[in-house]
PDB file of C-alpha atoms in Angstrom:
ATOM      1  CA  MET A 404      10.952 -85.741   4.419  1.00  0.00           C
ATOM      2  CA  LYS A 405      11.676 -82.263   5.104  1.00  0.00           C
ATOM      3  CA  SER A 406       9.713 -79.470   7.034  1.00  0.00           C
ATOM      4  CA  PHE A 407       8.115 -76.387   5.204  1.00  0.00           C
ATOM      5  CA  LYS A 408      10.648 -74.398   7.142  1.00  0.00           C
ATOM      6  CA  HIS A 409      13.851 -76.284   5.891  1.00  0.00           C
ATOM      7  CA  TRP A 410      13.283 -76.286   2.131  1.00  0.00           C
ATOM      8  CA  TYR A 411      14.534 -72.923   0.234  1.00  0.00           C
ATOM      9  CA  PHE A 412      12.238 -71.419  -2.489  1.00  0.00           C
ATOM     10  CA  GLN A 413      14.861 -72.588  -5.372  1.00  0.00           C
ATOM     11  CA  GLU A 414      14.359 -76.062  -4.083  1.00  0.00           C
ATOM     12  CA  VAL A 415      10.454 -76.425  -4.137  1.00  0.00           C
ATOM     13  CA  GLU A 416      10.240 -74.886  -7.426  1.00  0.00           C
ATOM     14  CA  GLU A 417      13.019 -77.478  -8.998  1.00  0.00           C
ATOM     15  CA  THR A 418      11.174 -80.522  -6.810  1.00  0.00           C
ATOM     16  CA  PHE A 419       7.624 -79.944  -7.121  1.00  0.00           C
ATOM     17  CA  GLY A 420       7.267 -77.341  -9.722  1.00  0.00           C
ATOM     18  CA  VAL A 421       6.142 -74.818  -7.731  1.00  0.00           C
ATOM     19  CA  ILE A 422       6.825 -71.145  -8.132  1.00  0.00           C
ATOM     20  CA  LYS A 423       6.346 -68.395  -6.296  1.00  0.00           C
ATOM     21  CA  VAL A 424       4.240 -65.533  -8.379  1.00  0.00           C
ATOM     22  CA  ASP A 425       3.947 -62.077  -7.675  1.00  0.00           C
ATOM     23  CA  GLU A 426       0.524 -61.464  -9.258  1.00  0.00           C
ATOM     24  CA  LEU A 427      -2.533 -63.691 -10.047  1.00  0.00           C
ATOM     25  CA  GLU A 428      -5.111 -62.364 -12.434  1.00  0.00           C
ATOM     26  CA  LYS A 429      -7.949 -63.892 -10.919  1.00  0.00           C
ATOM     27  CA  LEU A 430      -7.234 -63.055  -7.370  1.00  0.00           C
ATOM     28  CA  SER A 431      -6.378 -59.355  -8.654  1.00  0.00           C
ATOM     29  CA  ASN A 432     -10.038 -58.827 -10.565  1.00  0.00           C
ATOM     30  CA  TRP A 433     -11.712 -60.736  -7.644  1.00  0.00           C
ATOM     31  CA  MET A 434      -9.913 -58.343  -5.537  1.00  0.00           C
ATOM     32  CA  MET A 435     -11.062 -55.031  -7.944  1.00  0.00           C
ATOM     33  CA  GLY A 436     -14.431 -56.463  -8.481  1.00  0.00           C
ATOM     34  CA  ASP A 437     -17.425 -54.098  -9.093  1.00  0.00           C
ATOM     35  CA  VAL A 438     -17.505 -52.171  -5.868  1.00  0.00           C
ATOM     36  CA  ASN A 439     -21.605 -52.881  -6.322  1.00  0.00           C
ATOM     37  CA  ASP A 440     -20.951 -55.821  -5.668  1.00  0.00           C
ATOM     38  CA  ILE A 441     -19.658 -55.640  -2.522  1.00  0.00           C
ATOM     39  CA  GLU A 442     -22.797 -54.094   0.368  1.00  0.00           C
ATOM     40  CA  ASP A 443     -21.879 -51.148   2.335  1.00  0.00           C
ATOM     41  CA  LYS A 444     -21.631 -52.921   5.313  1.00  0.00           C
ATOM     42  CA  LYS A 445     -19.213 -55.298   4.129  1.00  0.00           C
ATOM     43  CA  LYS A 446     -16.590 -52.318   2.470  1.00  0.00           C
ATOM     44  CA  ALA A 447     -17.020 -50.629   5.880  1.00  0.00           C
ATOM     45  CA  ALA A 448     -15.870 -53.332   7.846  1.00  0.00           C
ATOM     46  CA  VAL A 449     -13.305 -53.952   5.515  1.00  0.00           C
ATOM     47  CA  GLU A 450     -12.154 -50.826   5.428  1.00  0.00           C
ATOM     48  CA  LYS A 451     -11.767 -50.730   9.362  1.00  0.00           C
ATOM     49  CA  LEU A 452      -9.841 -54.349   9.579  1.00  0.00           C
ATOM     50  CA  ARG A 453      -7.393 -52.653   7.154  1.00  0.00           C
ATOM     51  CA  VAL A 454      -7.074 -49.127   9.384  1.00  0.00           C
ATOM     52  CA  ASN A 455      -6.627 -51.749  12.463  1.00  0.00           C
ATOM     53  CA  LEU A 456      -3.798 -53.677  10.678  1.00  0.00           C
ATOM     54  CA  LEU A 457      -1.946 -50.714  10.001  1.00  0.00           C
ATOM     55  CA  LYS A 458      -2.291 -49.479  13.191  1.00  0.00           C
ATOM     56  CA  TYR A 459      -1.646 -52.138  15.503  1.00  0.00           C
ATOM     57  CA  VAL A 460       0.349 -54.973  13.114  1.00  0.00           C
ATOM     58  CA  ASN A 461       3.389 -54.117  14.858  1.00  0.00           C
ATOM     59  CA  TYR A 462       2.212 -54.592  18.073  1.00  0.00           C
ATOM     60  CA  TRP A 463       0.353 -57.807  17.450  1.00  0.00           C
ATOM     61  CA  SER A 464       1.452 -61.142  17.863  1.00  0.00           C
ATOM     62  CA  GLU A 465       0.682 -63.969  15.127  1.00  0.00           C
ATOM     63  CA  ALA A 466      -1.944 -65.064  16.994  1.00  0.00           C
ATOM     64  CA  GLU A 467      -3.632 -61.759  17.405  1.00  0.00           C
ATOM     65  CA  VAL A 468      -3.263 -61.172  13.381  1.00  0.00           C
ATOM     66  CA  GLY A 469      -5.499 -64.029  13.148  1.00  0.00           C
ATOM     67  CA  TYR A 470      -7.861 -63.160  15.971  1.00  0.00           C
ATOM     68  CA  TYR A 471      -8.274 -59.613  15.031  1.00  0.00           C
ATOM     69  CA  PHE A 472      -7.654 -59.378  11.283  1.00  0.00           C
ATOM     70  CA  LEU A 473      -7.684 -62.712   9.335  1.00  0.00           C
ATOM     71  CA  SER A 474     -10.855 -64.116  10.973  1.00  0.00           C
ATOM     72  CA  PRO A 475     -12.910 -61.253  10.901  1.00  0.00           C
ATOM     73  CA  LEU A 476     -12.399 -60.897   7.216  1.00  0.00           C
ATOM     74  CA  LEU A 477     -12.760 -64.530   6.378  1.00  0.00           C
ATOM     75  CA  MET A 478     -15.989 -63.662   7.791  1.00  0.00           C
ATOM     76  CA  LEU A 479     -16.956 -61.307   5.461  1.00  0.00           C
ATOM     77  CA  VAL A 480     -15.824 -63.117   2.415  1.00  0.00           C
ATOM     78  CA  GLU A 481     -18.016 -65.781   3.807  1.00  0.00           C
ATOM     79  CA  VAL A 482     -14.969 -68.549   3.281  1.00  0.00           C
ATOM     80  CA  GLN A 483     -16.958 -71.624   4.201  1.00  0.00           C
ATOM     81  CA  GLN A 484     -19.408 -72.453   1.730  1.00  0.00           C
ATOM     82  CA  GLU A 485     -20.869 -75.814   0.554  1.00  0.00           C
ATOM     83  CA  GLY A 486     -17.773 -78.586   0.042  1.00  0.00           C
ATOM     84  CA  TYR A 487     -15.026 -76.286   1.539  1.00  0.00           C
ATOM     85  CA  ARG A 488     -14.087 -73.994   4.157  1.00  0.00           C
ATOM     86  CA  GLY A 489     -11.204 -72.751   5.808  1.00  0.00           C
ATOM     87  CA  PHE A 490      -9.175 -74.859   8.143  1.00  0.00           C
ATOM     88  CA  TRP A 491      -6.583 -73.636  10.927  1.00  0.00           C
ATOM     89  CA  LYS A 492      -3.460 -75.331  11.939  1.00  0.00           C
ATOM     90  CA  ARG A 493      -3.629 -77.970  10.266  1.00  0.00           C
ATOM     91  CA  PRO A 494      -1.007 -80.458   8.588  1.00  0.00           C
ATOM     92  CA  LEU A 495      -0.147 -80.097   4.829  1.00  0.00           C
ATOM     93  CA  SER A 496       1.939 -82.110   2.654  1.00  0.00           C
ATOM     94  CA  ILE A 497       3.307 -82.553  -1.067  1.00  0.00           C
ATOM     95  CA  LYS A 498       5.138 -85.428  -2.296  1.00  0.00           C
ATOM     96  CA  LYS A 499       6.384 -86.118  -5.772  1.00  0.00           C
ATOM     97  CA  GLU A 500       8.350 -88.913  -6.618  1.00  0.00           C
ATOM     98  CA  GLU A 501      11.138 -89.268  -3.556  1.00  0.00           C
ATOM     99  CA  GLU A 502      10.690 -85.850  -2.203  1.00  0.00           C
ATOM    100  CA  THR A 503       8.143 -85.105   0.839  1.00  0.00           C
ATOM    101  CA  ALA A 504       7.532 -81.362   2.086  1.00  0.00           C
ATOM    102  CA  SER A 505       5.344 -81.326   5.327  1.00  0.00           C
ATOM    103  CA  GLY A 506       4.405 -79.052   8.513  1.00  0.00           C
ATOM    104  CA  ILE A 507       1.630 -77.743   9.947  1.00  0.00           C
ATOM    105  CA  ILE A 508      -0.146 -74.496   8.321  1.00  0.00           C
ATOM    106  CA  ASP A 509      -1.527 -71.536   9.501  1.00  0.00           C
ATOM    107  CA  PHE A 510      -4.634 -71.262   7.280  1.00  0.00           C
ATOM    108  CA  MET A 511      -5.930 -72.636   4.085  1.00  0.00           C
ATOM    109  CA  ILE A 512      -8.877 -72.942   1.948  1.00  0.00           C
ATOM    110  CA  ALA A 513      -9.753 -76.787   1.080  1.00  0.00           C
ATOM    111  CA  ARG A 514     -12.320 -78.758   0.079  1.00  0.00           C
ATOM    112  CA  GLY A 515     -13.720 -81.028   2.811  1.00  0.00           C
ATOM    113  CA  THR A 516     -16.092 -80.457   5.755  1.00  0.00           C
ATOM    114  CA  GLN A 517     -14.005 -81.924   8.971  1.00  0.00           C
ATOM    115  CA  LEU A 518     -10.589 -82.731   6.995  1.00  0.00           C
ATOM    116  CA  PRO A 519      -8.741 -80.695   4.413  1.00  0.00           C
ATOM    117  CA  LYS A 520      -8.550 -82.221   1.162  1.00  0.00           C
ATOM    118  CA  SER A 521      -7.049 -80.488  -2.080  1.00  0.00           C
ATOM    119  CA  PRO A 522      -6.165 -77.096  -0.921  1.00  0.00           C
ATOM    120  CA  TYR A 523      -6.814 -74.167  -3.126  1.00  0.00           C
ATOM    121  CA  PHE A 524      -4.761 -71.484  -1.175  1.00  0.00           C
ATOM    122  CA  PHE A 525      -2.744 -71.652   1.918  1.00  0.00           C
ATOM    123  CA  ILE A 526      -0.673 -69.538   4.679  1.00  0.00           C
ATOM    124  CA  ASN A 527       2.193 -70.900   5.948  1.00  0.00           C
ATOM    125  CA  GLU A 528       3.245 -68.129   7.846  1.00  0.00           C
ATOM    126  CA  PHE A 529       1.521 -64.824   8.774  1.00  0.00           C
ATOM    127  CA  LYS A 530       4.323 -62.821  11.503  1.00  0.00           C
ATOM    128  CA  PRO A 531       4.658 -59.080  12.578  1.00  0.00           C
ATOM    129  CA  LYS A 532       7.794 -57.628  11.689  1.00  0.00           C
ATOM    130  CA  SER A 533       9.495 -54.713  12.285  1.00  0.00           C
ATOM    131  CA  ASP A 534       8.749 -53.215   8.504  1.00  0.00           C
ATOM    132  CA  GLY A 535       5.080 -54.551   8.751  1.00  0.00           C
ATOM    133  CA  LEU A 536       3.432 -58.046   8.436  1.00  0.00           C
ATOM    134  CA  VAL A 537       5.070 -60.599   6.367  1.00  0.00           C
ATOM    135  CA  PHE A 538       2.826 -63.312   4.745  1.00  0.00           C
ATOM    136  CA  ASN A 539       3.880 -66.940   3.089  1.00  0.00           C
ATOM    137  CA  PHE A 540       1.452 -68.279   0.843  1.00  0.00           C
ATOM    138  CA  SER A 541       0.976 -70.116  -2.367  1.00  0.00           C
ATOM    139  CA  PHE A 542      -1.858 -71.561  -4.249  1.00  0.00           C
TER     140      PHE A 542
END
């Protein structure tokens, strides 16, 4: 068993059939949804988060990115619903035949109320870097 941090993308693709994609049609459609669907207050709040992220991302720690940007954004999109919610700093593993990858992920949206099951989406890392914020995530 190897921790997530010891896997190369190619190994993940070949072993688990998980591929990295640049764009997901459903996510893009949701992100570009009809602007009338979003309340004006929410649009203003998301814009403020975006501006603050661009302004401060190079100065924030990983914890501060979660506190000042991700948490408020997730509250605005109401990620906690009946039967699924967001989970922070939880173990996650994937097993296929003889190979297992595991680790503590930063954030995931998964079924479950107290214990995460069947993640829909997860962020393995979000770290500030000199050229911007780096997110490693999967669906």
